[in-house]
Amino acid sequence: MHILLLASAFNSLTQRVHAELRDRGHRVAVELALPGGSLPDAVRRHAPRLVVAPMLKSAIPEEVWTAYPCLIVHPGPVGDRGPSSLDWAIHAGFDQWGVTVLQADGEMDAGDVWASVPCRLPDASKSELYRGEIADAALEAVLLAVERFAGGAYVPRKQDATHAGVCSRPYLDQSVRRIDWAEDSTRDVLRKLSAADSQPGVLDTLLGGEWYLHGGHPESELRGRPGELLATRAGAVCRATRDGAVWIPELRPRRLPGQPPTYKLPATSALGDRLPALPEVREATWTDIRYREDGNVGHLSFAFPGGAMSTDQCRRLLDAYREACARPTSVLVLGGERDFFSNGIHLNVIEAAADPAAESWANINAIDDLVEAVLTTTDRLVVSAVAGNAAAGGVLLALAADEVWCRSGAVLNPHYRLMGLYGSEYWTHTLPRRVGAATADRLMGEALPVSSASALRLGLVDRVVDCGPDAFAREVDALAARLASLPATASRITAKKTELDRLESTTPLAGFRERELARMRRTFDDPAAPYHALRRSFVHKERPACTPPHLASAPVA
């Protein structure tokens, strides 16, 4: 079918629906609901057979839903209504939830039900759940609804407004999200932070300013006066609660009238000179980089907010990688345990730098150093465990490993051009090596998301692990243990050194890096290069004037 996706943004869920529908042979186009645009005119231009809205913050005009079948993805079970569905579920501590696909009509979230899929809500942040359990359920529900629509015989179930299960929830505003540091328990604080993770954050006062707090992790050892800042670690600050403490990785200043939009930064960077002298603790409950061993397998996991990797984060991960390579293991697993793998360089930190061009250069070199270390590891097999989405340099970091294992729900965006960049991270070596030169050029040029199934078919990944987000780490542990036990593993390790020596004698890795970085340097040093404007628009979340052409077209899958 020709399916049109209506969305407020081409976010993670919209990308996944786009990729998975294309995998199944549908022609899929995207139209963004933008201020000043006419959705009725846009939909008429596309003339779709079906409209699907994976993430739409505004109502579909009556002129559209009366002329075309329109299916809305609501991140809540049947009967749940309102704009803050998942936020309320986490805020209230629910452990079971669901996703409903319903037909658009005159009342928000009240249309006929085409599909509904239940899901668990484990103890995780809203953004993790949205990209994980909610996305899995949403994709299942969308595919079922599309199949039912295509079949032509299914009659969607009407919702009864008087049914006991109907619950209309208001927007979850800051008056409800507010943290009372003197009264709220650590559990309550973490629940409020989790329900506001990524957006909108929890508005709070700290060191004489107003900030949105983003993210939260428990600390079991440090203690202090409720609300007091106790320590720093990896750019995060530790703040005391009534009965414990929490780590807050990111802060965003409250926007004042007449000032430009604000954006998230590592907490210590955001506070800057306001931050008092605090101990940088090494031994504490939370950290963004962890290493553990299980027999002959080392596991180096990392979890950076939003998947972005700043210069400092790249350097710290490189140090941890080198330490892991000093351990007597035959297999090293690199990756997160349930969310983002990596999205490459940290555009927010770059934007906030006194010299964004210089910080861009430092950041790209830092991630290149990390990729080089993986590419030149010859004394063990390295496995990239891609639990969640990856983009740009993050995909290329994964491809530097000997094997790439990807969770079935992950979406890959192995391209740079939408940010006006040529790219580095040795992509001109690793991407063609895996998928061939023609496919590499197509992936870079199309700049469209790739599902895990397509990534496996193309050769981007070596294994797709079909499981939920919470089970991925356990499945990877078992697979890595098996890999370490295989007799062929020793010979594969021996062959790595021979292959690297052959490569260095013909097409040295340094040449790929030099050529890539030469083009990146020209972009960074040119104030008129599109990269700088695109970066600012991305960081400040400026909406485009129109739907990007590469999304609005519907190429045959």
Coordinates of C-alpha atoms in Angstrom, one line a residue:
M1 CA 0.0 0.0 0.0
H2 CA 0.9 3.6 -0.3
I3 CA 1.0 4.7 3.4
L4 CA 1.5 8.3 4.6
L5 CA 3.0 8.8 8.1
L6 CA 1.8 12.0 9.7
A7 CA 4.0 13.1 12.6
S8 CA 5.0 16.1 14.7
A9 CA 8.7 15.0 14.2
F10 CA 10.6 12.2 12.6
N11 CA 11.3 10.8 16.0
S12 CA 12.5 7.3 17.0
L13 CA 9.1 5.7 16.8
T14 CA 8.2 7.3 13.5
Q15 CA 11.5 6.1 12.1
R16 CA 10.9 2.6 13.3
V17 CA 7.4 2.4 11.8
H18 CA 8.8 3.9 8.6
A19 CA 11.6 1.3 8.3
E20 CA 9.4 -1.7 9.3
L21 CA 6.6 -0.8 6.9
R22 CA 9.1 -0.4 4.0
D23 CA 10.6 -3.8 4.9
R24 CA 7.1 -5.3 4.3
G25 CA 6.9 -3.8 0.8
H26 CA 4.7 -0.7 1.5
R27 CA 5.4 2.6 -0.2
V28 CA 5.9 5.0 2.8
A29 CA 6.1 8.8 2.8
V30 CA 6.2 11.2 5.7
E31 CA 4.5 14.5 6.2
L32 CA 5.3 16.6 9.2
A33 CA 2.6 18.6 10.9
L34 CA 4.2 22.0 10.9
P35 CA 3.0 25.4 12.0
G36 CA 1.6 27.3 9.0
G37 CA 1.3 24.3 6.8
S38 CA -1.9 22.8 5.4
L39 CA -2.3 19.2 6.3
P40 CA -5.3 18.7 4.1
D41 CA -3.5 20.0 1.1
A42 CA -0.4 17.9 1.9
V43 CA -2.4 14.7 2.4
R44 CA -4.3 15.3 -0.9
R45 CA -0.9 15.7 -2.7
H46 CA 0.2 12.3 -1.4
A47 CA -3.2 10.6 -2.1
P48 CA -2.4 7.7 0.3
R49 CA -4.5 4.7 0.8
L50 CA -3.9 4.8 4.5
V51 CA -2.7 7.5 6.9
V52 CA -0.8 6.4 10.1
A53 CA 0.2 8.8 12.9
P54 CA 2.9 7.3 15.0
M55 CA 3.6 10.5 17.0
L56 CA 1.3 13.4 16.5
K57 CA 0.8 16.1 19.1
S58 CA -2.0 17.9 17.3
A59 CA -5.4 16.7 16.1
I60 CA -5.8 15.6 12.5
P61 CA -8.2 18.0 10.8
E62 CA -11.7 16.7 10.2
E63 CA -11.2 17.5 6.5
V64 CA -8.5 14.8 6.5
W65 CA -10.0 12.0 8.7
T66 CA -13.3 12.2 6.9
A67 CA -11.6 11.8 3.5
Y68 CA -8.9 9.2 4.4
P69 CA -8.7 6.4 6.9
C70 CA -6.4 7.7 9.6
L71 CA -4.9 5.5 12.3
I72 CA -3.5 7.1 15.5
V73 CA -0.9 5.5 17.7
H74 CA -1.7 6.2 21.3
P75 CA 0.9 5.2 24.0
G76 CA -1.7 3.9 26.4
P77 CA -4.2 1.0 26.7
V78 CA -7.7 1.1 25.4
G79 CA -9.7 3.8 27.3
D80 CA -6.7 5.8 28.3
R81 CA -6.9 9.4 26.9
G82 CA -4.8 12.5 27.1
P83 CA -1.5 14.0 26.0
S84 CA 0.7 12.7 28.9
S85 CA -0.2 9.1 28.8
L86 CA 3.2 7.5 29.4
D87 CA 4.2 10.2 31.8
W88 CA 1.2 9.5 34.0
A89 CA 1.8 5.8 33.9
I90 CA 5.4 6.2 35.2
H91 CA 4.4 8.9 37.7
A92 CA 1.8 6.6 39.2
G93 CA 4.1 3.7 39.3
F94 CA 2.2 1.4 36.9
D95 CA 4.1 -1.8 35.9
Q96 CA 1.7 -2.8 33.1
W97 CA 0.6 -0.6 30.2
G98 CA -0.1 -0.8 26.5
V99 CA -0.4 0.8 23.1
T100 CA -3.6 1.4 21.1
V101 CA -4.0 2.1 17.4
L102 CA -7.3 3.8 16.9
Q103 CA -9.1 5.6 14.1
A104 CA -9.1 9.4 14.2
D105 CA -12.5 11.1 14.7
G106 CA -13.8 14.2 16.4
E107 CA -12.6 13.4 19.9
M108 CA -9.0 12.8 20.8
D109 CA -8.1 9.2 21.6
A110 CA -11.8 8.1 21.5
G111 CA -11.9 6.6 18.0
D112 CA -12.6 3.0 17.0
V113 CA -9.8 0.6 18.0
W114 CA -7.9 -1.2 15.3
A115 CA -5.4 -2.9 17.5
S116 CA -4.2 -2.9 21.1
V117 CA -1.0 -4.5 22.5
P118 CA -0.2 -4.8 26.2
C119 CA 3.4 -4.3 27.5
R120 CA 5.3 -4.2 30.7
L121 CA 6.7 -1.0 32.2
P122 CA 10.0 -2.0 34.0
D123 CA 11.9 0.4 36.2
A124 CA 13.3 2.6 33.5
S125 CA 13.1 6.2 32.3
K126 CA 10.3 7.4 30.0
S127 CA 12.7 7.8 27.0
E128 CA 14.1 4.3 27.5
L129 CA 10.6 2.8 27.7
Y130 CA 9.4 4.9 24.7
R131 CA 12.2 3.5 22.6
G132 CA 11.9 0.1 24.1
E133 CA 8.8 -1.6 25.4
I134 CA 6.4 1.1 24.1
A135 CA 8.0 1.1 20.7
D136 CA 7.9 -2.7 20.5
A137 CA 4.2 -2.8 21.4
A138 CA 3.4 0.1 19.1
L139 CA 5.1 -1.5 16.1
E140 CA 3.2 -4.8 16.8
A141 CA 0.0 -2.9 17.0
V142 CA 0.6 -0.8 13.8
L143 CA 1.5 -3.9 11.8
L144 CA -1.6 -5.7 13.0
A145 CA -3.8 -2.7 12.3
V146 CA -2.3 -2.3 8.8
E147 CA -2.8 -6.0 8.1
R148 CA -6.4 -5.8 9.3
F149 CA -7.1 -2.7 7.2
A150 CA -5.5 -4.3 4.1
G151 CA -7.7 -7.4 4.6
G152 CA -10.8 -5.3 4.4
A153 CA -12.9 -7.6 6.6
Y154 CA -12.0 -6.4 10.1
V155 CA -14.4 -4.1 11.9
P156 CA -12.7 -1.9 14.5
R157 CA -14.1 -2.0 18.0
K158 CA -16.0 1.1 19.2
Q159 CA -15.0 2.7 22.5
D160 CA -17.8 3.1 25.0
A161 CA -17.3 6.5 26.7
T162 CA -19.2 5.2 29.7
H163 CA -17.0 2.1 30.2
A164 CA -15.2 1.9 33.5
G165 CA -11.9 1.6 31.8
V166 CA -12.1 5.0 30.2
C167 CA -9.7 7.5 31.9
S168 CA -9.1 11.0 30.5
R169 CA -5.9 12.4 32.0
P170 CA -4.9 16.0 31.8
Y171 CA -1.5 17.3 30.7
L172 CA 1.0 16.5 33.4
D173 CA 2.3 19.9 34.3
Q174 CA 5.2 21.1 36.5
S175 CA 2.9 21.6 39.5
V176 CA 2.5 17.8 39.7
R177 CA 6.1 17.0 38.7
R178 CA 7.7 19.3 41.3
I179 CA 10.1 17.6 43.7
D180 CA 9.9 18.4 47.4
W181 CA 13.5 17.5 48.5
A182 CA 12.6 17.6 52.2
E183 CA 9.6 15.3 51.9
D184 CA 9.9 13.1 48.8
S185 CA 11.7 9.8 49.2
T186 CA 14.4 8.7 46.8
R187 CA 11.9 6.5 45.1
D188 CA 9.5 9.3 44.6
V189 CA 12.2 11.6 43.3
L190 CA 13.4 9.0 40.8
R191 CA 9.9 8.3 39.7
K192 CA 9.3 12.0 39.0
L193 CA 12.6 12.3 37.2
S194 CA 11.9 9.2 35.1
A195 CA 8.4 10.4 34.1
A196 CA 9.9 13.7 32.7
D197 CA 13.1 12.2 31.3
S198 CA 14.3 13.7 28.0
Q199 CA 11.2 16.0 27.9
P200 CA 10.0 18.2 29.6
G201 CA 12.3 17.6 32.6
V202 CA 11.5 18.6 36.1
L203 CA 11.6 22.3 36.9
D204 CA 13.6 23.0 40.1
T205 CA 15.7 25.7 41.8
L206 CA 19.4 25.1 42.2
L207 CA 22.3 27.4 43.2
G208 CA 20.2 30.5 42.6
G209 CA 18.8 29.5 39.2
E210 CA 15.9 27.7 37.7
W211 CA 16.7 24.5 35.9
Y212 CA 15.0 21.5 34.3
L213 CA 16.4 18.3 35.7
H214 CA 16.8 15.5 33.1
G215 CA 17.4 11.9 34.1
G216 CA 18.0 10.3 37.5
H217 CA 19.9 7.4 39.0
P218 CA 19.9 6.1 42.6
E219 CA 23.0 6.5 44.9
S220 CA 23.1 4.1 47.8
E221 CA 26.2 5.4 49.7
L222 CA 26.3 9.2 49.7
R223 CA 24.1 11.1 52.2
G224 CA 23.5 14.8 53.0
R225 CA 21.0 17.4 53.8
P226 CA 17.9 17.1 51.5
G227 CA 18.5 19.1 48.3
E228 CA 22.2 19.5 48.9
L229 CA 24.8 18.8 46.2
L230 CA 27.1 16.1 47.4
A231 CA 29.5 15.1 44.6
T232 CA 30.1 15.0 40.9
R233 CA 30.9 12.1 38.6
A234 CA 31.1 11.9 34.8
G235 CA 29.5 15.3 34.3
A236 CA 26.6 14.4 36.6
V237 CA 25.8 15.9 40.1
C238 CA 24.7 13.9 43.1
R239 CA 21.9 15.5 45.2
A240 CA 20.7 14.4 48.6
T241 CA 17.1 13.3 49.2
R242 CA 15.2 12.8 52.4
D243 CA 16.5 9.2 52.7
G244 CA 19.3 8.9 50.2
A245 CA 20.6 10.6 47.1
V246 CA 20.2 10.7 43.3
W247 CA 22.5 11.4 40.4
I248 CA 21.3 13.9 37.8
P249 CA 23.2 13.7 34.5
E250 CA 21.8 16.7 32.7
L251 CA 20.4 20.2 33.3
R252 CA 18.6 22.7 31.1
P253 CA 18.2 26.4 32.2
R254 CA 14.7 27.7 32.3
R255 CA 14.1 29.9 29.3
L256 CA 13.5 33.5 30.1
P257 CA 11.3 35.8 28.0
G258 CA 13.1 37.3 25.0
Q259 CA 16.0 34.8 25.3
P260 CA 16.8 32.0 22.8
P261 CA 15.7 28.4 23.5
T262 CA 17.8 26.5 26.1
Y263 CA 19.1 23.0 25.7
K264 CA 20.4 20.1 27.8
L265 CA 24.0 19.8 28.9
P266 CA 25.9 17.6 31.3
A267 CA 25.0 19.0 34.7
T268 CA 28.5 20.2 35.7
S269 CA 28.9 22.0 32.3
A270 CA 25.5 23.6 32.6
L271 CA 26.2 24.9 36.2
G272 CA 29.6 26.1 35.2
D273 CA 31.0 28.7 37.7
R274 CA 27.9 28.3 39.9
L275 CA 29.1 24.8 40.9
P276 CA 30.8 24.8 44.2
A277 CA 33.9 22.7 44.9
L278 CA 32.6 19.2 45.2
P279 CA 34.5 15.8 45.3
E280 CA 34.7 13.9 42.1
V281 CA 33.9 10.5 43.4
R282 CA 35.2 7.3 41.8
E283 CA 33.4 4.7 43.9
A284 CA 29.7 5.3 43.8
T285 CA 26.5 3.5 42.8
W286 CA 26.0 5.1 39.5
T287 CA 28.4 5.5 36.6
D288 CA 27.9 5.8 32.8
I289 CA 30.7 3.3 32.0
R290 CA 31.0 -0.1 33.6
Y291 CA 33.2 -3.2 33.1
R292 CA 32.6 -6.7 34.3
E293 CA 34.0 -10.2 33.4
D294 CA 32.4 -13.5 33.1
G295 CA 35.0 -16.2 32.4
N296 CA 36.8 -15.4 29.1
V297 CA 34.3 -12.6 28.3
G298 CA 34.7 -9.0 29.2
H299 CA 31.7 -6.7 29.1
L300 CA 32.3 -2.9 28.6
S301 CA 28.9 -1.2 28.8
F302 CA 28.2 2.5 28.5
A303 CA 25.0 4.6 28.7
F304 CA 25.3 8.2 27.7
P305 CA 22.1 10.4 27.7
G306 CA 20.6 10.7 24.3
G307 CA 23.3 8.5 22.9
A308 CA 25.6 11.5 22.2
M309 CA 29.3 11.2 23.0
S310 CA 31.2 14.3 24.0
T311 CA 35.0 14.6 23.7
D312 CA 35.3 13.8 27.4
Q313 CA 33.0 10.8 27.2
C314 CA 34.9 9.4 24.2
R315 CA 38.2 9.8 26.0
R316 CA 36.9 8.2 29.1
L317 CA 35.4 5.3 27.1
L318 CA 38.7 4.9 25.3
D319 CA 40.5 4.7 28.6
A320 CA 38.1 2.1 29.8
Y321 CA 38.4 0.2 26.5
R322 CA 42.2 0.1 26.9
E323 CA 41.9 -1.2 30.5
A324 CA 39.4 -3.9 29.3
C325 CA 41.9 -4.9 26.6
A326 CA 44.5 -5.4 29.3
R327 CA 42.4 -8.2 30.9
P328 CA 42.9 -11.8 30.0
T329 CA 39.8 -12.4 28.0
S330 CA 39.2 -13.7 24.5
V331 CA 35.9 -11.9 23.8
L332 CA 35.1 -8.3 24.6
V333 CA 31.5 -7.1 24.3
L334 CA 31.1 -3.4 23.8
G335 CA 27.8 -1.6 24.1
G336 CA 24.8 -0.6 26.3
E337 CA 22.4 -2.9 27.9
R338 CA 19.0 -1.7 26.8
D339 CA 19.0 1.7 25.1
F340 CA 21.0 3.8 22.7
F341 CA 24.3 2.4 21.4
S342 CA 25.6 5.7 20.2
N343 CA 24.6 8.7 18.1
G344 CA 28.1 10.0 17.5
I345 CA 29.5 13.4 18.5
H346 CA 27.7 15.5 21.1
L347 CA 26.1 18.5 19.2
N348 CA 24.8 20.1 22.4
V349 CA 28.2 20.3 24.0
I350 CA 29.7 21.5 20.7
E351 CA 27.0 24.3 20.5
A352 CA 27.8 25.4 24.0
A353 CA 31.5 25.6 23.5
A354 CA 33.3 29.0 23.3
D355 CA 34.6 27.8 19.9
P356 CA 32.2 25.3 18.3
A357 CA 34.5 24.6 15.4
A358 CA 37.4 23.7 17.7
E359 CA 35.2 21.5 19.9
S360 CA 33.8 19.8 16.8
W361 CA 37.4 19.0 15.8
A362 CA 38.3 17.7 19.2
N363 CA 35.1 15.6 19.4
I364 CA 35.5 14.0 16.0
N365 CA 39.2 13.2 16.8
A366 CA 38.2 11.7 20.2
I367 CA 35.7 9.3 18.7
D368 CA 38.1 8.5 15.8
D369 CA 40.6 7.5 18.4
L370 CA 38.1 5.2 20.0
V371 CA 37.1 3.6 16.7
E372 CA 40.8 3.2 15.8
A373 CA 41.4 1.3 19.0
V374 CA 38.6 -1.1 18.2
L375 CA 39.7 -1.6 14.6
T376 CA 43.3 -2.4 15.7
T377 CA 42.5 -4.8 18.5
T378 CA 44.1 -8.1 17.4
D379 CA 44.4 -10.1 20.6
R380 CA 40.6 -10.8 21.1
L381 CA 37.3 -10.8 19.3
V382 CA 35.3 -7.6 19.8
V383 CA 31.5 -7.7 19.6
S384 CA 29.3 -4.6 19.4
A385 CA 26.1 -5.2 21.3
V386 CA 23.6 -2.7 19.8
A387 CA 20.7 -2.8 22.3
G388 CA 19.0 0.3 21.0
N389 CA 19.2 2.9 18.2
A390 CA 22.4 4.1 16.7
A391 CA 23.2 6.9 14.3
A392 CA 26.0 8.5 12.3
G393 CA 29.4 7.9 14.0
G394 CA 27.6 5.6 16.5
V395 CA 26.8 3.2 13.8
L396 CA 30.4 3.3 12.6
L397 CA 31.7 2.7 16.1
A398 CA 29.6 -0.5 16.1
L399 CA 30.9 -1.5 12.7
A400 CA 34.5 -1.3 13.9
A401 CA 34.0 -4.6 15.9
D402 CA 34.5 -8.1 14.5
E403 CA 30.8 -8.9 15.0
V404 CA 27.7 -6.7 15.4
W405 CA 24.7 -8.1 17.4
C406 CA 21.6 -6.0 17.2
R407 CA 18.4 -6.1 19.1
S408 CA 15.4 -6.6 16.9
G409 CA 13.8 -3.3 17.9
A410 CA 16.9 -1.2 17.1
V411 CA 16.9 1.4 14.3
L412 CA 20.2 2.4 12.5
N413 CA 20.8 5.6 10.7
P414 CA 24.3 5.2 9.1
H415 CA 24.5 8.6 7.5
Y416 CA 25.8 12.1 8.1
R417 CA 24.5 14.4 5.3
L418 CA 21.4 15.7 7.2
M419 CA 23.8 17.5 9.5
G420 CA 25.9 18.8 6.6
L421 CA 28.8 16.5 7.4
Y422 CA 30.9 14.2 5.3
G423 CA 31.6 12.0 8.3
S424 CA 34.6 10.2 9.8
E425 CA 35.0 7.3 12.2
Y426 CA 36.7 5.4 9.3
W427 CA 33.4 5.0 7.5
T428 CA 35.0 5.0 4.1
H429 CA 36.7 1.8 5.2
T430 CA 34.2 -0.1 7.3
L431 CA 30.9 0.7 5.6
P432 CA 31.9 -0.4 2.0
R433 CA 33.8 -3.4 3.6
R434 CA 30.5 -4.6 5.1
V435 CA 27.9 -3.7 2.5
G436 CA 29.8 -2.9 -0.7
A437 CA 30.5 0.5 -2.2
A438 CA 27.2 0.8 -4.1
T439 CA 25.1 0.1 -1.0
A440 CA 27.3 2.3 1.2
D441 CA 26.7 5.2 -1.2
R442 CA 22.9 4.5 -1.2
L443 CA 22.7 4.4 2.5
M444 CA 24.6 7.7 2.8
G445 CA 22.6 9.4 0.1
E446 CA 19.1 8.2 1.0
A447 CA 19.7 9.2 4.7
L448 CA 16.7 6.9 5.8
P449 CA 16.4 4.7 8.9
V450 CA 17.3 1.0 8.6
S451 CA 15.5 -1.6 10.6
S452 CA 17.5 -4.4 12.3
A453 CA 16.1 -6.9 9.7
S454 CA 17.3 -4.8 6.8
A455 CA 20.6 -4.2 8.5
L456 CA 21.1 -8.0 8.8
R457 CA 20.1 -8.5 5.1
L458 CA 22.5 -5.8 4.0
G459 CA 25.4 -7.0 6.1
L460 CA 25.5 -4.0 8.5
V461 CA 25.0 -6.4 11.4
D462 CA 25.8 -10.1 11.8
R463 CA 23.1 -11.2 14.2
V464 CA 19.6 -9.9 15.2
V465 CA 18.6 -10.9 18.8
D466 CA 14.8 -11.1 18.8
C467 CA 13.9 -10.2 22.4
G468 CA 12.6 -7.4 24.6
P469 CA 14.9 -4.6 25.9
D470 CA 15.2 -6.2 29.4
A471 CA 16.3 -9.5 28.0
F472 CA 19.0 -8.3 25.5
A473 CA 21.9 -8.2 28.0
R474 CA 21.1 -11.7 29.2
E475 CA 20.9 -13.0 25.6
V476 CA 24.2 -11.3 24.7
D477 CA 25.9 -12.8 27.8
A478 CA 25.0 -16.3 26.7
L479 CA 26.0 -15.7 23.1
A480 CA 29.3 -14.2 24.1
A481 CA 30.1 -17.1 26.4
R482 CA 29.4 -19.5 23.6
L483 CA 31.6 -17.5 21.2
A484 CA 34.4 -17.6 23.7
S485 CA 34.1 -21.4 24.0
L486 CA 34.2 -22.2 20.3
P487 CA 37.5 -23.8 19.1
A488 CA 37.4 -21.6 16.0
T489 CA 37.6 -18.4 18.1
A490 CA 41.4 -18.8 18.8
S491 CA 42.1 -19.1 15.0
R492 CA 39.9 -16.1 14.3
I493 CA 42.0 -14.1 16.7
T494 CA 45.2 -15.2 15.1
A495 CA 43.9 -14.3 11.7
K496 CA 43.0 -10.7 12.9
K497 CA 46.7 -9.8 13.2
T498 CA 47.5 -11.2 9.8
E499 CA 44.6 -9.3 8.2
L500 CA 45.5 -6.0 9.9
D501 CA 49.1 -6.3 8.7
R502 CA 47.9 -7.0 5.1
L503 CA 45.6 -4.0 5.2
E504 CA 48.3 -1.7 6.6
S505 CA 50.7 -2.8 3.8
T506 CA 48.1 -1.9 1.1
T507 CA 45.6 0.6 2.3
P508 CA 46.6 1.9 5.7
L509 CA 43.9 2.9 8.1
A510 CA 45.6 6.2 8.7
G511 CA 44.8 7.1 5.1
F512 CA 41.1 6.7 5.5
R513 CA 41.1 8.8 8.6
E514 CA 43.3 11.6 7.1
R515 CA 41.0 11.9 4.0
E516 CA 37.8 11.9 6.1
L517 CA 39.2 14.4 8.6
A518 CA 40.5 16.8 5.8
R519 CA 36.9 17.2 4.6
M520 CA 35.5 17.5 8.1
R521 CA 38.1 20.2 9.0
R522 CA 37.1 22.3 6.0
T523 CA 33.5 22.1 7.1
F524 CA 34.2 22.9 10.8
D525 CA 36.4 25.9 9.8
D526 CA 33.9 27.4 7.4
P527 CA 31.4 29.6 9.3
A528 CA 29.2 29.5 6.2
A529 CA 29.1 25.7 6.0
P530 CA 25.5 24.3 6.4
Y531 CA 26.7 22.2 9.3
H532 CA 26.7 25.2 11.7
A533 CA 23.2 26.3 11.0
L534 CA 21.9 22.7 10.9
R535 CA 23.6 22.0 14.3
R536 CA 22.0 25.1 15.8
S537 CA 18.6 24.1 14.5
F538 CA 19.0 20.6 15.9
V539 CA 20.2 21.7 19.3
H540 CA 17.5 24.4 19.7
K541 CA 14.9 22.0 18.3
E542 CA 13.8 24.4 15.6
R543 CA 11.1 23.0 13.4
P544 CA 11.8 22.9 9.6
A545 CA 9.9 25.1 7.3
C546 CA 8.6 22.1 5.4
T547 CA 8.9 18.3 5.3
P548 CA 12.4 17.3 4.1
P549 CA 12.1 16.0 0.5
H550 CA 13.8 12.7 1.3
L551 CA 11.0 12.0 3.8
A552 CA 8.1 13.3 1.7
S553 CA 9.0 11.0 -1.2
A554 CA 7.7 7.4 -1.1
P555 CA 10.3 5.2 -3.0
V556 CA 9.5 1.6 -3.7
A557 CA 10.9 -0.5 -0.8

